CSV table of N, CA, C and O in Angstrom, one decimal:
chain,number,residue,atom,x,y,z
M,15,MET,N,209.6,259.8,105.3
M,15,MET,CA,208.8,258.9,104.4
M,15,MET,C,207.9,259.8,103.6
M,15,MET,O,207.3,260.7,104.2
M,16,PRO,N,207.6,259.5,102.4
M,16,PRO,CA,206.7,260.3,101.6
M,16,PRO,C,205.3,260.3,102.1
M,16,PRO,O,204.9,259.3,102.7
M,17,LYS,N,204.6,261.3,101.8
M,17,LYS,CA,203.2,261.5,102.3
M,17,LYS,C,202.3,261.4,101.0
M,17,LYS,O,202.7,261.9,100.0
M,18,PHE,N,201.1,260.8,101.2
M,18,PHE,CA,200.2,260.6,100.0
M,18,PHE,C,198.8,261.0,100.5
M,18,PHE,O,198.4,260.8,101.6
M,19,VAL,N,198.0,261.5,99.5
M,19,VAL,CA,196.6,261.8,99.7
M,19,VAL,C,195.8,260.8,98.8
M,19,VAL,O,196.1,260.7,97.6
M,20,ILE,N,194.9,260.1,99.4
M,20,ILE,CA,194.1,259.1,98.7
M,20,ILE,C,192.7,259.5,98.6
M,20,ILE,O,192.1,259.9,99.6
M,21,GLU,N,192.2,259.6,97.4
M,21,GLU,CA,190.7,259.9,97.2
M,21,GLU,C,190.0,258.6,97.0
M,21,GLU,O,190.3,257.9,96.1
M,22,ARG,N,189.0,258.4,97.8
M,22,ARG,CA,188.2,257.2,97.8
M,22,ARG,C,186.7,257.6,97.5
M,22,ARG,O,186.1,258.2,98.3
M,23,ASP,N,186.2,257.1,96.3
M,23,ASP,CA,184.8,257.4,96.0
M,23,ASP,C,183.9,256.4,96.7
M,23,ASP,O,184.0,255.2,96.4
M,24,ILE,N,183.2,256.9,97.7
M,24,ILE,CA,182.4,256.0,98.5
M,24,ILE,C,181.0,256.7,98.7
M,24,ILE,O,180.8,257.5,99.5
M,25,PRO,N,180.1,256.4,97.8
M,25,PRO,CA,178.8,257.1,97.8
M,25,PRO,C,178.1,257.0,99.2
M,25,PRO,O,178.1,255.9,99.8
M,26,GLY,N,177.7,258.1,99.7
M,26,GLY,CA,177.0,258.1,101.0
M,26,GLY,C,177.9,258.1,102.2
M,26,GLY,O,177.4,258.0,103.4
M,27,ALA,N,179.2,258.3,102.0
M,27,ALA,CA,180.2,258.2,103.1
M,27,ALA,C,179.8,259.2,104.2
M,27,ALA,O,180.0,259.0,105.4
M,28,GLY,N,179.3,260.4,103.9
M,28,GLY,CA,178.9,261.4,104.9
M,28,GLY,C,177.8,261.0,105.8
M,28,GLY,O,177.6,261.6,106.8
M,29,LYS,N,177.1,260.0,105.4
M,29,LYS,CA,176.0,259.5,106.2
M,29,LYS,C,176.4,258.3,107.1
M,29,LYS,O,175.5,257.7,107.8
M,30,PHE,N,177.6,257.9,107.0
M,30,PHE,CA,178.1,256.7,107.8
M,30,PHE,C,177.9,257.1,109.3
M,30,PHE,O,178.2,258.2,109.7
M,31,THR,N,177.5,256.1,110.1
M,31,THR,CA,177.4,256.3,111.5
M,31,THR,C,178.7,256.2,112.2
M,31,THR,O,179.7,255.7,111.6
M,32,PRO,N,178.8,256.6,113.4
M,32,PRO,CA,180.1,256.4,114.2
M,32,PRO,C,180.5,254.9,114.2
M,32,PRO,O,181.6,254.6,114.1
M,33,SER,N,179.5,254.0,114.3
M,33,SER,CA,179.7,252.6,114.3
M,33,SER,C,180.3,252.2,112.9
M,33,SER,O,181.3,251.3,112.9
M,34,ASP,N,179.8,252.7,111.8
M,34,ASP,CA,180.3,252.4,110.5
M,34,ASP,C,181.7,252.8,110.3
M,34,ASP,O,182.6,252.1,109.9
M,35,LEU,N,182.0,254.1,110.8
M,35,LEU,CA,183.4,254.6,110.7
M,35,LEU,C,184.4,253.8,111.6
M,35,LEU,O,185.5,253.6,111.2
M,36,LYS,N,183.9,253.4,112.7
M,36,LYS,CA,184.7,252.6,113.6
M,36,LYS,C,185.1,251.2,112.9
M,36,LYS,O,186.3,250.8,112.9
M,37,ALA,N,184.1,250.6,112.3
M,37,ALA,CA,184.4,249.3,111.6
M,37,ALA,C,185.3,249.5,110.4
M,37,ALA,O,186.3,248.7,110.3
M,38,ILE,N,185.2,250.6,109.7
M,38,ILE,CA,186.1,250.8,108.5
M,38,ILE,C,187.5,251.1,109.1
M,38,ILE,O,188.5,250.6,108.5
M,39,SER,N,187.6,251.9,110.1
M,39,SER,CA,188.9,252.2,110.7
M,39,SER,C,189.6,251.0,111.3
M,39,SER,O,190.8,250.8,111.1
M,40,GLN,N,188.8,250.1,111.9
M,40,GLN,CA,189.4,248.8,112.5
M,40,GLN,C,189.9,248.0,111.3
M,40,GLN,O,191.0,247.4,111.5
M,41,LYS,N,189.2,247.9,110.2
M,41,LYS,CA,189.6,247.0,109.1
M,41,LYS,C,190.9,247.6,108.5
M,41,LYS,O,191.8,246.9,108.3
M,42,SER,N,190.9,248.9,108.4
M,42,SER,CA,192.1,249.5,107.8
M,42,SER,C,193.3,249.3,108.7
M,42,SER,O,194.4,248.9,108.2
M,43,CYS,N,193.1,249.5,110.0
M,43,CYS,CA,194.3,249.3,111.0
M,43,CYS,C,194.7,247.9,111.0
M,43,CYS,O,195.9,247.6,111.1
M,44,GLY,N,193.8,246.9,110.9
M,44,GLY,CA,194.2,245.5,110.8
M,44,GLY,C,195.1,245.2,109.6
M,44,GLY,O,196.1,244.5,109.7
M,45,VAL,N,194.7,245.7,108.5
M,45,VAL,CA,195.5,245.5,107.3
M,45,VAL,C,196.9,246.2,107.4
M,45,VAL,O,197.9,245.6,107.1
M,46,LEU,N,196.9,247.4,108.0
M,46,LEU,CA,198.1,248.2,108.2
M,46,LEU,C,199.0,247.4,109.1
M,46,LEU,O,200.3,247.3,108.8
M,47,ASN,N,198.5,246.8,110.2
M,47,ASN,CA,199.3,246.1,111.1
M,47,ASN,C,200.0,244.9,110.5
M,47,ASN,O,201.1,244.5,110.8
M,48,SER,N,199.3,244.3,109.5
M,48,SER,CA,199.9,243.1,108.8
M,48,SER,C,200.9,243.5,107.8
M,48,SER,O,201.7,242.7,107.3
M,49,MET,N,201.0,244.8,107.4
M,49,MET,CA,201.9,245.3,106.3
M,49,MET,C,203.2,245.8,106.9
M,49,MET,O,204.1,246.0,106.1
M,50,GLY,N,203.3,246.0,108.1
M,50,GLY,CA,204.6,246.5,108.7
M,50,GLY,C,204.7,248.0,108.8
M,50,GLY,O,203.8,248.7,108.6
M,51,ALA,N,205.9,248.5,109.0
M,51,ALA,CA,206.2,249.9,109.4
M,51,ALA,C,206.4,250.8,108.1
M,51,ALA,O,206.6,252.0,108.3
M,52,ASP,N,206.3,250.2,107.0
M,52,ASP,CA,206.5,251.1,105.7
M,52,ASP,C,205.3,251.8,105.3
M,52,ASP,O,205.4,252.6,104.3
M,53,ILE,N,204.2,251.7,106.0
M,53,ILE,CA,203.0,252.5,105.7
M,53,ILE,C,202.3,252.9,107.0
M,53,ILE,O,202.2,252.1,107.9
M,54,GLN,N,201.8,254.1,107.1
M,54,GLN,CA,201.1,254.6,108.2
M,54,GLN,C,199.9,255.5,107.8
M,54,GLN,O,200.1,256.4,107.0
M,55,TRP,N,198.8,255.3,108.5
M,55,TRP,CA,197.6,256.1,108.2
M,55,TRP,C,197.7,257.3,109.2
M,55,TRP,O,197.9,257.2,110.4
M,56,ILE,N,197.6,258.5,108.6
M,56,ILE,CA,197.7,259.7,109.5
M,56,ILE,C,196.3,260.2,109.9
M,56,ILE,O,196.1,260.3,111.1
M,57,HIS,N,195.4,260.5,108.9
M,57,HIS,CA,194.1,260.8,109.2
M,57,HIS,C,193.2,260.8,107.9
M,57,HIS,O,193.8,260.7,106.9
M,58,SER,N,191.9,261.0,108.1
M,58,SER,CA,191.0,261.0,106.9
M,58,SER,C,190.0,262.1,107.1
M,58,SER,O,189.6,262.4,108.2
M,59,TYR,N,189.5,262.6,105.9
M,59,TYR,CA,188.4,263.6,105.9
M,59,TYR,C,187.2,262.9,105.2
M,59,TYR,O,187.3,262.3,104.1
M,60,VAL,N,186.1,262.9,105.9
M,60,VAL,CA,184.9,262.2,105.3
M,60,VAL,C,183.9,263.3,104.8
M,60,VAL,O,183.6,264.3,105.5
M,61,THR,N,183.6,263.3,103.5
M,61,THR,CA,182.7,264.2,102.9
M,61,THR,C,181.4,263.4,102.4
M,61,THR,O,181.3,262.2,102.7
M,62,ASP,N,180.5,264.1,101.7
M,62,ASP,CA,179.3,263.4,101.3
M,62,ASP,C,179.5,262.1,100.6
M,62,ASP,O,178.9,261.1,101.0
M,63,ASP,N,180.4,262.1,99.5
M,63,ASP,CA,180.5,260.8,98.7
M,63,ASP,C,182.0,260.4,98.6
M,63,ASP,O,182.3,259.6,97.6
M,64,ARG,N,182.9,260.9,99.4
M,64,ARG,CA,184.3,260.6,99.3
M,64,ARG,C,184.9,260.6,100.7
M,64,ARG,O,184.5,261.3,101.6
M,65,ILE,N,186.0,259.8,100.8
M,65,ILE,CA,186.9,259.9,102.0
M,65,ILE,C,188.3,260.2,101.4
M,65,ILE,O,188.7,259.5,100.5
M,66,TYR,N,188.9,261.2,102.0
M,66,TYR,CA,190.2,261.6,101.6
M,66,TYR,C,191.1,261.2,102.8
M,66,TYR,O,191.0,261.7,103.9
M,67,CYS,N,192.1,260.4,102.5
M,67,CYS,CA,193.0,259.8,103.5
M,67,CYS,C,194.4,260.3,103.3
M,67,CYS,O,194.9,260.4,102.1
M,68,VAL,N,195.1,260.6,104.3
M,68,VAL,CA,196.5,261.0,104.3
M,68,VAL,C,197.3,259.9,104.9
M,68,VAL,O,197.0,259.4,106.1
M,69,TYR,N,198.2,259.4,104.2
M,69,TYR,CA,199.1,258.3,104.6
M,69,TYR,C,200.6,258.7,104.4
M,69,TYR,O,200.9,259.5,103.5
M,70,GLN,N,201.4,258.0,105.1
M,70,GLN,CA,202.9,258.0,104.9
M,70,GLN,C,203.2,256.6,104.5
M,70,GLN,O,202.7,255.7,105.0
M,71,ALA,N,204.0,256.5,103.4
M,71,ALA,CA,204.4,255.2,102.9
M,71,ALA,C,205.7,255.3,102.1
M,71,ALA,O,206.0,256.4,101.6
M,72,THR,N,206.4,254.3,102.0
M,72,THR,CA,207.6,254.3,101.2
M,72,THR,C,207.3,254.5,99.7
M,72,THR,O,208.2,255.1,99.0
M,73,ASP,N,206.2,254.1,99.2
M,73,ASP,CA,205.8,254.4,97.8
M,73,ASP,C,204.3,254.2,97.6
M,73,ASP,O,203.6,253.7,98.4
M,74,GLU,N,203.9,254.6,96.4
M,74,GLU,CA,202.5,254.6,96.0
M,74,GLU,C,202.0,253.2,95.9
M,74,GLU,O,200.8,252.9,96.2
M,75,ALA,N,202.8,252.2,95.5
M,75,ALA,CA,202.4,250.8,95.3
M,75,ALA,C,202.0,250.3,96.7
M,75,ALA,O,201.0,249.5,96.7
M,76,LEU,N,202.6,250.7,97.7
M,76,LEU,CA,202.2,250.2,99.1
M,76,LEU,C,200.9,250.7,99.5
M,76,LEU,O,200.0,250.0,100.1
M,77,VAL,N,200.6,252.0,99.1
M,77,VAL,CA,199.3,252.6,99.4
M,77,VAL,C,198.2,251.8,98.6
M,77,VAL,O,197.1,251.5,99.2
M,78,ARG,N,198.4,251.5,97.4
M,78,ARG,CA,197.5,250.8,96.6
M,78,ARG,C,197.3,249.4,97.1
M,78,ARG,O,196.2,248.8,97.0
M,79,ARG,N,198.4,248.8,97.6
M,79,ARG,CA,198.3,247.4,98.1
M,79,ARG,C,197.4,247.4,99.3
M,79,ARG,O,196.6,246.5,99.5
M,80,HIS,N,197.5,248.4,100.2
M,80,HIS,CA,196.7,248.5,101.4
M,80,HIS,C,195.2,248.6,100.9
M,80,HIS,O,194.3,247.9,101.5
M,81,ALA,N,194.9,249.4,99.9
M,81,ALA,CA,193.5,249.5,99.5
M,81,ALA,C,193.0,248.1,99.0
M,81,ALA,O,191.9,247.7,99.2
M,82,GLU,N,193.9,247.5,98.2
M,82,GLU,CA,193.4,246.2,97.6
M,82,GLU,C,193.2,245.2,98.8
M,82,GLU,O,192.1,244.5,98.8
M,83,LEU,N,194.1,245.1,99.7
M,83,LEU,CA,193.9,244.1,100.8
M,83,LEU,C,192.7,244.4,101.7
M,83,LEU,O,192.1,243.5,102.2
M,84,GLY,N,192.4,245.7,101.8
M,84,GLY,CA,191.3,246.1,102.7
M,84,GLY,C,190.0,246.1,102.0
M,84,GLY,O,189.0,246.3,102.6
M,85,GLY,N,190.0,246.1,100.7
M,85,GLY,CA,188.8,246.2,99.9
M,85,GLY,C,188.3,247.6,99.8
M,85,GLY,O,187.1,247.8,99.6
M,86,PHE,N,189.2,248.6,99.9
M,86,PHE,CA,188.9,250.0,99.9
M,86,PHE,C,189.2,250.5,98.5
M,86,PHE,O,190.2,250.2,97.9
M,87,PRO,N,188.3,251.4,97.9
M,87,PRO,CA,188.7,252.0,96.6
M,87,PRO,C,189.8,253.0,96.9
M,87,PRO,O,190.0,253.6,97.9
M,88,ALA,N,190.7,253.1,95.9
M,88,ALA,CA,191.7,254.1,95.8
M,88,ALA,C,191.7,254.8,94.5
M,88,ALA,O,192.5,254.5,93.6
M,89,ASN,N,190.7,255.6,94.3
M,89,ASN,CA,190.4,256.1,92.9
M,89,ASN,C,191.5,257.1,92.5
M,89,ASN,O,191.8,257.2,91.2
M,90,ARG,N,192.1,257.7,93.4
M,90,ARG,CA,193.3,258.6,93.1
M,90,ARG,C,194.2,258.6,94.2
M,90,ARG,O,193.8,258.7,95.4
M,91,VAL,N,195.5,258.5,93.9
M,91,VAL,CA,196.6,258.5,94.9
M,91,VAL,C,197.6,259.6,94.4
M,91,VAL,O,198.1,259.5,93.3
M,92,ASP,N,197.8,260.6,95.2
M,92,ASP,CA,198.7,261.7,94.9
M,92,ASP,C,199.8,261.8,95.9
M,92,ASP,O,199.5,261.9,97.1
M,93,ARG,N,201.0,262.0,95.5
M,93,ARG,CA,202.1,262.2,96.5
M,93,ARG,C,202.1,263.7,96.9
M,93,ARG,O,201.8,264.6,96.0
M,94,VAL,N,202.3,264.0,98.1
M,94,VAL,CA,202.3,265.3,98.7
M,94,VAL,C,203.8,265.8,98.7
M,94,VAL,O,204.6,265.1,99.3
M,95,TYR,N,204.0,266.9,98.0
M,95,TYR,CA,205.4,267.5,98.0
M,95,TYR,C,205.6,268.6,99.0
M,95,TYR,O,206.7,268.8,99.4
M,96,SER,N,204.5,269.3,99.3
M,96,SER,CA,204.7,270.4,100.2
M,96,SER,C,203.3,270.6,100.9
M,96,SER,O,202.3,270.2,100.4
M,97,VAL,N,203.4,271.2,102.1
M,97,VAL,CA,202.2,271.6,102.8
M,97,VAL,C,202.3,273.1,103.1
M,97,VAL,O,203.3,273.5,103.5
M,98,ILE,N,201.2,273.8,102.7
M,98,ILE,CA,201.2,275.2,103.0
M,98,ILE,C,200.0,275.5,103.9
M,98,ILE,O,199.0,274.8,103.9
M,99,ASP,N,200.1,276.7,104.5
M,99,ASP,CA,199.0,277.2,105.4
M,99,ASP,C,199.2,278.7,105.5
M,99,ASP,O,200.1,279.2,104.9
M,100,PRO,N,198.3,279.4,106.3
M,100,PRO,CA,198.4,280.8,106.3
M,100,PRO,C,199.8,281.3,106.7
M,100,PRO,O,200.3,282.4,106.3
M,101,ALA,N,200.5,280.5,107.6
M,101,ALA,CA,201.9,280.9,108.0
M,101,ALA,C,202.9,280.9,106.9
M,101,ALA,O,203.9,281.7,107.0
M,102,THR,N,202.6,280.2,105.8
M,102,THR,CA,203.5,280.2,104.6
M,102,THR,C,203.6,281.6,104.0
M,102,THR,O,204.6,282.0,103.5
M,103,SER,N,202.5,282.4,104.2
M,103,SER,CA,202.5,283.8,103.6
M,103,SER,C,203.4,284.8,104.4
M,103,SER,O,203.6,285.9,103.9
M,104,GLU,N,203.8,284.4,105.5
M,104,GLU,CA,204.6,285.3,106.4
M,104,GLU,C,206.0,285.4,106.0
M,104,GLU,O,206.6,284.5,105.6
């Protein structure tokens, strides 16, 4: 299944409390559960004013639909074609 990186502009995201992050995560998981097995949340990175999420999904439209149903911004959605790390240089 293709992998996608979603950039979400959320001012102040880095100041969210553990409780805030739990609530957002629960909402996202609830929407995902209703959407079926064609989309899966892998993990997210929280920065000062953005959250970067990694998802697997059959297509970009499904990723955008999740954002719409959950009320989350999806300012940019990019398909991941390769993953590299220091071991790639060996």
